[in-house]
Short mmCIF file of C-alpha atoms in Angstrom, two decimals:
data_model
loop_
_atom_site.label_atom_id
_atom_site.label_comp_id
_atom_site.label_asym_id
_atom_site.label_seq_id
_atom_site.Cartn_x
_atom_site.Cartn_y
_atom_site.Cartn_z
CA MET A 12 86.37 78.57 -69.90
CA VAL A 13 86.48 75.92 -67.55
CA LYS A 14 87.39 75.17 -63.98
CA GLY A 15 90.88 73.17 -63.48
CA VAL A 16 91.80 71.36 -60.55
CA ASN A 17 92.05 73.05 -57.35
CA GLY A 18 89.93 75.96 -58.60
CA VAL A 19 92.38 76.95 -61.16
CA LEU A 20 90.79 78.84 -63.80
CA ILE A 21 91.83 77.35 -67.16
CA LEU A 22 91.02 79.91 -70.19
CA PRO A 23 90.29 78.27 -73.55
CA GLY A 24 92.47 75.82 -75.15
CA TRP A 25 92.61 72.23 -76.11
CA THR A 26 89.57 70.26 -74.73
CA ALA A 27 89.66 67.02 -72.96
CA TRP A 28 91.56 64.46 -74.88
CA LEU A 29 90.24 61.24 -76.28
CA LEU A 30 91.80 57.69 -75.63
CA LEU A 31 91.87 55.85 -79.03
CA PHE A 32 93.19 52.30 -79.02
CA VAL A 33 95.42 50.49 -81.42
CA THR A 34 96.74 47.08 -81.77
CA THR A 35 100.50 46.78 -82.27
CA TRP A 36 103.33 44.73 -83.60
CA ALA A 37 106.87 44.29 -83.33
CA PHE A 38 108.60 47.27 -85.06
CA ILE A 39 111.95 46.90 -86.72
CA GLY A 40 113.55 49.84 -88.34
CA ASP A 41 116.48 51.87 -89.18
CA PHE A 42 116.01 55.47 -89.63
CA SER A 43 119.27 56.48 -90.80
CA GLU A 44 119.74 58.56 -93.82
CA GLU A 45 119.57 55.78 -96.24
CA PRO A 46 118.09 53.13 -96.51
CA PHE A 47 115.13 53.91 -94.58
CA TRP A 48 113.77 50.58 -93.33
CA ALA A 49 116.05 47.63 -92.24
CA GLY A 50 112.86 45.47 -92.09
CA PRO A 51 109.12 45.69 -92.55
CA ILE A 52 106.48 47.15 -89.88
CA GLU A 53 103.37 45.22 -89.93
CA ALA A 54 100.09 46.69 -90.07
CA ALA A 55 98.33 47.62 -86.84
CA GLY A 56 94.64 47.52 -86.20
CA SER A 57 92.09 50.64 -86.85
CA VAL A 58 92.86 53.87 -85.14
CA SER A 59 89.39 54.35 -84.84
CA ILE A 60 89.18 55.93 -88.43
CA PRO A 61 87.38 54.85 -91.38
CA ALA A 62 90.39 53.28 -92.96
CA SER A 63 91.60 49.86 -94.31
CA SER A 64 95.02 48.76 -94.57
CA GLY A 65 96.74 50.55 -97.56
CA GLU A 66 93.86 53.22 -97.83
CA GLU A 67 94.58 56.85 -97.24
CA VAL A 68 92.56 58.36 -94.85
CA GLU A 69 90.69 61.95 -95.60
CA ILE A 70 91.12 64.76 -93.51
CA ARG A 71 89.02 68.24 -93.26
CA VAL A 72 91.36 71.30 -92.84
CA LEU A 73 89.91 74.44 -92.15
CA LEU A 74 91.91 77.05 -94.06
CA SER A 75 90.13 80.07 -93.25
CA CYS A 76 86.61 82.10 -92.64
CA GLN A 77 85.82 84.58 -95.17
CA GLY A 78 82.94 86.77 -96.50
CA ARG A 79 83.53 85.51 -99.80
CA VAL A 80 85.87 83.36 -101.68
CA LYS A 81 87.94 84.09 -104.62
CA LEU A 82 88.97 80.98 -106.79
CA PHE A 83 91.19 80.48 -109.55
CA SER A 84 91.19 77.74 -112.06
CA ARG A 85 94.51 78.11 -113.79
CA GLN A 86 95.16 74.85 -115.13
CA GLU A 87 91.87 72.78 -115.34
CA ALA A 88 88.27 73.47 -114.89
CA LEU A 89 86.35 73.17 -111.48
CA LEU A 90 83.49 71.27 -110.95
CA ILE A 91 80.51 72.56 -108.69
CA GLU A 92 78.23 70.28 -106.85
CA ASP A 93 76.55 70.16 -103.43
CA ARG A 94 77.55 67.81 -100.59
CA ASN A 95 75.11 65.25 -101.83
CA GLY A 96 77.04 64.99 -105.09
CA LYS A 97 74.55 66.85 -107.15
CA GLU A 98 76.45 68.90 -109.88
CA TRP A 99 75.62 72.06 -110.41
CA GLY A 100 77.93 73.16 -113.26
CA VAL A 101 81.57 73.86 -114.16
CA LEU A 102 84.08 76.60 -113.90
CA PRO A 103 85.98 77.26 -117.04
CA VAL A 104 89.60 76.72 -116.94
CA ASN A 105 92.08 79.73 -117.05
CA GLY A 106 89.55 82.20 -114.99
CA SER A 107 88.96 83.67 -111.49
CA TYR A 108 85.65 83.63 -109.94
CA TYR A 109 84.04 84.87 -106.51
CA VAL A 110 81.75 82.51 -104.51
CA GLU A 111 79.21 84.06 -102.04
CA ARG A 112 76.47 83.40 -100.04
CA SER A 113 73.08 84.70 -99.35
CA ALA A 114 69.61 83.75 -97.95
CA GLN A 115 68.75 82.64 -101.56
CA GLY A 116 71.83 80.37 -101.88
CA TRP A 117 75.26 80.13 -103.58
CA SER A 118 76.13 82.57 -106.25
CA ILE A 119 79.18 82.49 -108.35
CA SER A 120 80.62 85.39 -110.60
CA SER A 121 83.64 85.80 -112.54
CA SER A 122 86.24 88.36 -111.59
CA SER A 123 84.62 90.71 -114.24
CA GLY A 124 81.42 90.82 -112.41
CA ASN A 125 79.38 88.36 -114.85
CA LYS A 126 77.09 86.13 -112.68
CA LEU A 127 77.66 82.71 -113.71
CA PHE A 128 75.33 80.85 -111.22
CA GLY A 129 72.93 82.18 -108.77
CA ALA A 130 70.88 80.86 -105.74
CA ILE A 131 72.14 77.20 -106.00
CA GLY A 132 72.35 74.69 -103.46
CA GLU A 133 70.90 74.48 -100.06
CA GLY A 134 73.81 73.31 -97.93
CA ASP A 135 77.33 73.27 -98.34
CA LEU A 136 78.95 73.67 -101.67
CA GLU A 137 81.88 71.24 -102.93
CA ILE A 138 84.46 72.30 -105.47
CA GLN A 139 87.09 70.31 -106.99
CA PRO A 140 89.24 70.42 -110.08
CA GLU A 141 88.10 68.29 -113.15
CA HIS A 142 91.08 66.07 -112.93
CA ASN A 143 92.29 66.13 -109.45
CA GLY A 144 95.41 68.22 -110.40
CA GLY A 145 94.82 71.02 -107.80
CA PHE A 146 93.56 74.27 -107.61
CA ARG A 147 94.34 77.87 -105.92
CA VAL A 148 92.20 79.92 -103.48
CA GLU A 149 92.87 83.19 -102.03
CA LEU A 150 93.53 83.45 -98.57
CA ASP A 151 94.42 86.89 -96.92
CA ASP A 152 94.64 88.25 -100.19
CA LYS A 153 97.30 85.81 -101.33
CA PRO A 154 96.51 82.87 -103.88
CA CYS A 155 97.31 79.50 -102.26
CA SER A 156 97.43 76.18 -104.08
CA TYR A 157 95.92 73.08 -102.86
CA SER A 158 95.11 69.55 -103.70
CA GLY A 159 91.92 67.65 -103.09
CA LYS A 160 88.51 69.48 -102.81
CA LEU A 161 86.94 72.49 -101.26
CA ARG A 162 84.05 72.39 -99.10
CA LEU A 163 82.36 75.84 -98.55
CA ILE A 164 80.10 75.73 -95.45
CA CYS A 165 77.97 79.02 -94.44
CA GLN A 166 78.44 79.81 -90.82
CA ASP A 167 75.98 81.55 -88.41
CA ASP A 168 77.70 85.09 -88.78
CA GLY A 169 77.35 85.04 -92.56
CA ARG A 170 80.86 84.10 -93.22
CA ILE A 171 82.06 81.30 -95.27
CA ALA A 172 84.27 78.39 -93.78
CA ILE A 173 86.89 77.18 -96.40
CA VAL A 174 87.43 73.57 -95.70
CA ASN A 175 90.13 71.45 -97.71
CA ILE A 176 89.19 67.73 -98.04
CA ILE A 177 92.43 65.73 -98.70
CA GLY A 178 94.08 62.55 -98.23
CA ILE A 179 96.08 62.55 -95.14
CA GLU A 180 99.43 61.79 -96.50
CA THR A 181 99.18 64.54 -99.08
CA TYR A 182 98.08 66.82 -96.25
CA LEU A 183 101.26 65.86 -94.44
CA ALA A 184 103.45 67.16 -97.14
CA GLY A 185 101.95 70.43 -96.81
CA VAL A 186 102.34 70.50 -93.03
CA VAL A 187 105.99 69.02 -92.87
CA GLY A 188 106.99 71.53 -95.35
CA ALA A 189 105.64 74.49 -93.50
CA GLU A 190 106.67 73.29 -89.98
CA ALA A 191 110.31 72.22 -91.03
CA TYR A 192 113.22 73.47 -93.23
CA SER A 193 113.26 71.14 -96.22
CA ASP A 194 116.89 71.14 -96.04
CA TRP A 195 116.90 69.54 -92.76
CA ARG A 196 118.37 66.15 -92.19
CA LEU A 197 115.88 63.33 -93.20
CA PRO A 198 115.90 61.81 -89.59
CA ALA A 199 114.48 65.43 -88.22
CA LEU A 200 112.14 65.55 -91.23
CA ARG A 201 110.89 61.98 -90.42
CA ALA A 202 110.17 62.58 -86.89
CA GLN A 203 108.25 65.82 -87.90
CA ALA A 204 106.29 63.42 -90.18
CA ILE A 205 105.23 61.04 -87.64
CA ALA A 206 104.72 63.47 -84.88
CA SER A 207 102.24 65.37 -87.40
CA ARG A 208 100.46 62.19 -88.40
CA THR A 209 99.62 61.35 -85.15
CA TYR A 210 98.54 64.73 -84.38
CA ALA A 211 96.18 64.80 -87.30
CA LEU A 212 94.76 61.52 -86.83
CA TYR A 213 94.14 62.29 -82.90
CA ASN A 214 92.30 65.45 -83.93
CA LEU A 215 90.17 63.51 -86.61
CA SER A 216 89.04 61.25 -84.34
CA LEU A 217 88.32 63.80 -81.86
CA ASN A 218 86.40 65.91 -83.98
CA ARG A 219 84.57 63.52 -86.22
CA SER A 220 80.99 65.49 -85.31
CA SER A 221 82.44 68.95 -86.25
CA SER A 222 82.42 70.68 -89.72
CA TRP A 223 86.44 69.94 -89.90
CA ASP A 224 89.03 68.10 -88.16
CA ILE A 225 91.92 70.54 -87.69
CA GLY A 226 93.20 73.81 -88.27
CA SER A 227 95.79 75.25 -90.77
CA ASN A 228 97.77 77.64 -88.56
CA GLN A 229 99.90 77.59 -85.51
CA GLY A 230 96.59 76.96 -83.32
CA SER A 231 96.85 73.20 -84.34
CA GLN A 232 99.64 72.57 -86.97
CA MET A 233 100.82 74.89 -89.99
CA TYR A 234 99.43 73.93 -93.47
CA LEU A 235 100.64 75.60 -96.47
CA GLY A 236 99.13 73.08 -99.21
CA LYS A 237 101.07 72.57 -102.35
CA SER A 238 103.07 75.86 -101.83
CA SER A 239 105.34 74.10 -99.15
CA SER A 240 105.82 70.66 -101.02
CA HIS A 241 109.27 69.50 -101.68
CA LYS A 242 111.16 66.15 -102.63
CA ARG A 243 112.81 65.62 -99.21
CA VAL A 244 109.60 66.67 -97.53
CA SER A 245 107.64 64.02 -99.78
CA GLN A 246 110.37 61.52 -99.12
CA SER A 247 109.81 61.88 -95.29
CA VAL A 248 106.21 61.70 -95.46
CA GLY A 249 106.30 58.43 -97.83
CA ASP A 250 109.13 56.80 -95.85
CA THR A 251 106.95 56.95 -92.70
CA ARG A 252 103.58 56.34 -94.28
CA GLY A 253 100.90 55.27 -91.71
CA VAL A 254 103.43 55.21 -88.85
CA VAL A 255 101.86 56.85 -85.66
CA MET A 256 103.09 57.13 -81.89
CA ALA A 257 101.17 55.33 -78.95
CA TYR A 258 101.92 54.69 -75.46
CA GLY A 259 100.65 52.07 -73.05
CA LYS A 260 100.47 48.22 -72.55
CA ARG A 261 100.56 45.74 -75.54
CA GLY A 262 97.31 45.43 -77.01
CA ARG A 263 95.83 48.34 -75.22
CA GLU A 264 98.14 51.20 -76.76
CA ARG A 265 96.73 54.68 -76.99
CA ILE A 266 97.67 57.46 -79.39
CA PHE A 267 98.10 61.14 -78.13
CA PRO A 268 98.17 64.66 -78.97
CA THR A 269 101.86 64.65 -80.14
CA TYR A 270 102.26 68.52 -79.24
CA TYR A 271 105.58 70.01 -80.53
CA CYS A 272 107.16 73.56 -80.42
CA SER A 273 109.88 75.31 -82.39
CA ASN A 274 112.35 75.22 -79.41
CA CYS A 275 111.86 74.54 -75.95
CA GLY A 276 114.91 76.66 -74.48
CA GLY A 277 116.43 74.01 -72.91
CA HIS A 278 113.77 72.00 -71.32
CA THR A 279 110.41 70.83 -72.46
CA GLN A 280 107.31 71.57 -70.39
CA GLU A 281 104.75 68.85 -68.91
CA ALA A 282 101.61 68.81 -70.93
CA ALA A 283 99.47 68.98 -67.67
CA SER A 284 101.03 72.68 -67.06
CA VAL A 285 99.45 73.82 -70.50
CA PHE A 286 96.79 71.33 -71.49
CA GLY A 287 95.61 69.84 -68.17
CA MET A 288 96.42 66.35 -69.33
CA LYS A 289 98.85 63.73 -67.63
CA VAL A 290 100.46 61.67 -70.34
CA PRO A 291 103.58 59.98 -69.87
CA PRO A 292 105.25 60.77 -73.16
CA LEU A 293 104.60 64.38 -72.49
CA SER A 294 106.05 64.66 -68.99
CA GLY A 295 108.89 67.12 -70.06
CA GLN A 296 112.63 66.69 -69.76
CA PHE A 297 115.76 68.68 -69.90
CA CYS A 298 116.87 69.21 -73.74
CA PRO A 299 120.46 69.92 -74.27
CA TYR A 300 120.13 70.06 -78.21
CA CYS A 301 118.17 73.19 -79.43
CA GLY A 302 120.57 75.62 -78.17
CA LYS A 303 123.24 74.47 -80.47
CA VAL A 304 121.28 75.33 -83.78
CA ALA A 305 118.28 77.44 -83.03
CA HIS A 306 118.02 81.18 -84.08
CA ALA A 307 119.73 83.10 -81.02
CA ASP A 308 117.17 85.56 -80.65
CA LYS A 309 114.51 82.81 -80.55
CA TYR A 310 116.23 80.70 -78.02
CA ARG A 311 117.37 83.45 -75.80
CA TRP A 312 114.74 86.34 -76.73
CA PRO A 313 115.23 89.92 -75.89
CA ALA A 314 113.42 91.37 -72.99
CA VAL A 315 110.02 92.91 -73.81
CA THR A 316 108.39 95.78 -71.81
CA ILE A 317 104.70 96.46 -72.05
CA GLU A 318 102.57 99.34 -70.68
CA LYS A 319 100.08 98.08 -68.08
CA TRP A 320 97.25 99.73 -70.06
CA GLN A 321 98.16 97.57 -72.97
CA VAL A 322 98.29 94.47 -70.87
CA ASN A 323 94.87 95.46 -69.34
CA ASP A 324 93.61 95.94 -72.89
CA LEU A 325 95.15 92.89 -74.76
CA LEU A 326 93.48 90.55 -71.84
CA HIS A 327 90.13 91.76 -71.92
CA ARG A 328 90.08 91.82 -75.57
CA ARG A 329 90.89 88.30 -75.79
CA TYR A 330 88.91 86.92 -72.79
CA PRO A 331 86.03 89.62 -72.64
CA ASP A 332 83.65 87.44 -70.82
CA ASP A 333 86.04 85.54 -68.36
CA LEU A 334 87.66 88.41 -66.84
CA LYS A 335 84.79 90.81 -66.78
CA ILE A 336 84.69 90.27 -62.85
CA LEU A 337 88.04 92.00 -62.49
CA GLY A 338 87.33 95.60 -64.01
CA LYS A 339 90.47 97.16 -64.78
CA ILE A 340 93.70 94.79 -64.12
CA VAL A 341 95.94 96.65 -61.78
CA ASN A 342 98.33 93.78 -60.89
CA VAL A 343 100.16 90.69 -62.54
CA GLN A 344 101.89 88.38 -60.19
CA VAL A 345 103.65 84.88 -61.04
CA THR A 346 102.25 82.33 -58.58
CA ARG A 347 103.75 79.01 -59.94
CA THR A 348 106.82 78.02 -61.79
CA SER A 349 108.18 74.61 -62.89
CA GLU A 350 111.33 73.24 -60.98
CA TYR A 351 113.54 74.53 -63.77
CA GLY A 352 112.04 78.09 -64.15
CA ARG A 353 109.12 78.08 -66.43
CA VAL A 354 106.04 80.21 -65.57
CA GLU A 355 103.16 78.02 -65.33
CA ARG A 356 100.66 80.20 -63.37
CA MET A 357 99.68 83.84 -62.86
CA ARG A 358 97.64 85.83 -60.77
CA LEU A 359 95.58 88.57 -62.28
CA THR A 360 94.06 91.23 -59.91
CA GLY A 361 91.60 93.73 -60.72
CA ALA A 362 90.48 97.03 -59.42
CA SER A 363 87.35 95.34 -58.03
CA GLY A 364 89.55 93.69 -55.67
CA LYS A 365 88.96 90.22 -57.25
CA SER A 366 91.56 88.09 -58.58
CA ILE A 367 91.69 85.09 -61.07
CA ILE A 368 94.39 82.56 -61.70
CA VAL A 369 95.29 81.74 -65.11
CA ARG A 370 97.87 79.75 -67.15
CA ALA A 371 100.76 81.48 -68.27
CA GLU A 372 100.25 80.00 -71.70
CA ASP A 373 96.98 81.91 -72.12
CA PHE A 374 98.54 85.23 -70.78
CA ARG A 375 101.43 84.87 -73.45
CA LEU A 376 98.71 84.10 -76.15
CA ALA A 377 96.91 87.23 -75.19
CA MET A 378 100.04 89.46 -75.50
CA LEU A 379 101.06 87.69 -78.85
CA ALA A 380 97.88 88.61 -80.21
CA GLY A 381 98.58 92.18 -79.60
CA GLY A 382 101.77 91.78 -81.49
CA LYS A 383 103.88 91.81 -78.12
CA ASP A 384 106.69 89.07 -78.61
CA ILE A 385 106.64 87.05 -75.51
CA LEU A 386 107.76 83.93 -77.27
CA SER A 387 107.47 81.63 -74.36
CA SER A 388 106.05 81.48 -70.82
CA TRP A 389 109.70 81.12 -69.67
CA TYR A 390 110.88 84.70 -68.33
CA GLU A 391 111.43 86.65 -65.27
CA LEU A 392 108.69 89.25 -64.67
CA GLU A 393 109.35 92.71 -63.37
CA ASP A 394 107.02 95.62 -62.17
CA LEU A 395 108.56 98.75 -63.25
CA GLY A 396 105.68 101.01 -62.11
CA GLU A 397 103.80 101.77 -65.23
CA SER A 398 104.94 98.70 -67.31
CA TRP A 399 105.46 95.05 -66.82
CA ARG A 400 109.05 93.63 -68.22
CA PHE A 401 109.58 90.19 -69.41
CA SER A 402 113.16 89.42 -69.33
CA GLU A 403 115.64 86.32 -69.36
CA GLY A 404 113.28 84.83 -72.09
CA ARG A 405 113.84 81.21 -73.01
CA GLY A 406 112.51 79.26 -76.00
CA TRP A 407 109.90 79.58 -78.57
CA GLY A 408 106.28 78.23 -78.36
CA HIS A 409 104.45 76.46 -75.45
CA GLY A 410 107.39 74.04 -74.97
CA VAL A 411 105.33 70.80 -74.49
CA GLY A 412 106.65 67.61 -76.61
CA MET A 413 108.84 67.58 -79.20
CA CYS A 414 111.50 70.51 -79.87
CA GLN A 415 111.74 71.22 -83.66
CA TRP A 416 115.10 72.59 -83.51
CA GLY A 417 116.49 70.03 -81.39
CA THR A 418 115.49 67.15 -83.67
CA GLN A 419 117.64 68.74 -86.31
CA ALA A 420 120.45 69.25 -83.86
CA MET A 421 120.04 65.50 -82.86
CA ALA A 422 119.98 64.28 -86.55
CA LEU A 423 123.05 66.38 -87.19
CA SER A 424 124.86 64.50 -84.50
CA GLY A 425 123.94 61.06 -85.85
CA LYS A 426 120.45 60.46 -84.20
CA ASP A 427 118.12 58.45 -86.12
CA CYS A 428 114.22 59.12 -86.38
CA VAL A 429 113.37 56.65 -83.57
CA GLU A 430 116.07 57.83 -81.21
CA ILE A 431 114.61 61.40 -81.73
CA LEU A 432 111.20 60.53 -81.10
CA GLU A 433 111.93 58.35 -77.79
CA PHE A 434 113.84 61.37 -76.66
CA TYR A 435 111.22 63.92 -76.95
CA TYR A 436 108.20 61.38 -76.17
CA PRO A 437 109.45 59.00 -73.47
CA GLN A 438 107.38 55.77 -73.31
CA MET A 439 106.24 56.07 -76.94
CA GLN A 440 105.89 53.25 -79.04
CA LEU A 441 105.75 53.32 -83.24
CA VAL A 442 102.93 51.22 -84.57
CA ARG A 443 101.09 51.37 -88.14
CA ALA A 444 97.74 52.70 -88.22
CA TYR A 445 97.12 51.93 -91.80
#
């Protein structure tokens, strides 16, 4: 947790954003259903990533952290090596295996309990299919299919970080298919592909010194690997290959974190209110589109009543160190709303008499973690004595950037991909990163 402007307490979220420079060329394109391009888009310069023109960039995606890893080699054998390329062996085809880590090193056993390898490797372990055809790994008791390779990293708490290393264009097919419906109009899917590519490249450059570049859940952007692949999704990614969003003066453009949400409830939110950054394309604006197609109970969600002891418990559970000075939380008040009514800041008052101002989005995330469906920070807060009631709820998600259901409504109305992105990210420009 860090202090924000004017002493506002900003709970954990995205860190300071990085400015990345690209060189842009004139863009000519027709984002109608068919054909996609009316003319070529010329290559721009590097986006501070190790790629040359036409080369697919690799990205490291954190899939999960687990005590042990279960792998499946249904179609081809799996090659085992360390991070330096030293080969340790092969896991035969049509088998399932458990990978564990101890003080002695990595060990691999068959599902029947036979140890195949013991005390191998000193650092990270890498596993990849023999012919690059893909593999399956069990996440949350469910086998999931992926391309690329796995890197297994032992964490300080003893758990194993499972990282999928994959070409970014292949990765994007697993994102767009998870973030949008495959039967959406192609302009909407293309807009999602460009937004997701920009967001991924931004995070890749931001996290180069970390063990992974991006997560695979709603904390970053959803990624379901090969299980979410679809012909139309792959087409939208291929149509927009290498294209990203940037803003700024010609020759000094910067890519930015292209946030998006399920539906904005009728107005997107300024990024400064949630992530503490002033970015012109993330300034927030009226959206007349998502209400036409979004699910009714997500566009206007039903009232949620939460007992005060539950609110207290959920907040302290998520932010134990930050809220320790408050003791028991006895009051919650809205202190700032946007001009259109979305809650931005809240005051938490404790039995100690002390109070803290927090972001409404952080409050919402704490409630969501406890299974309380406060779908956005746009609501009316009412004190009922023993509980708090959140009513007149609008939208689903943080509301910053692109409204995903809005993109489908715009596409259905005949808008092309460029028009969609220009609407939700005003002042943005399209450039080719590679």
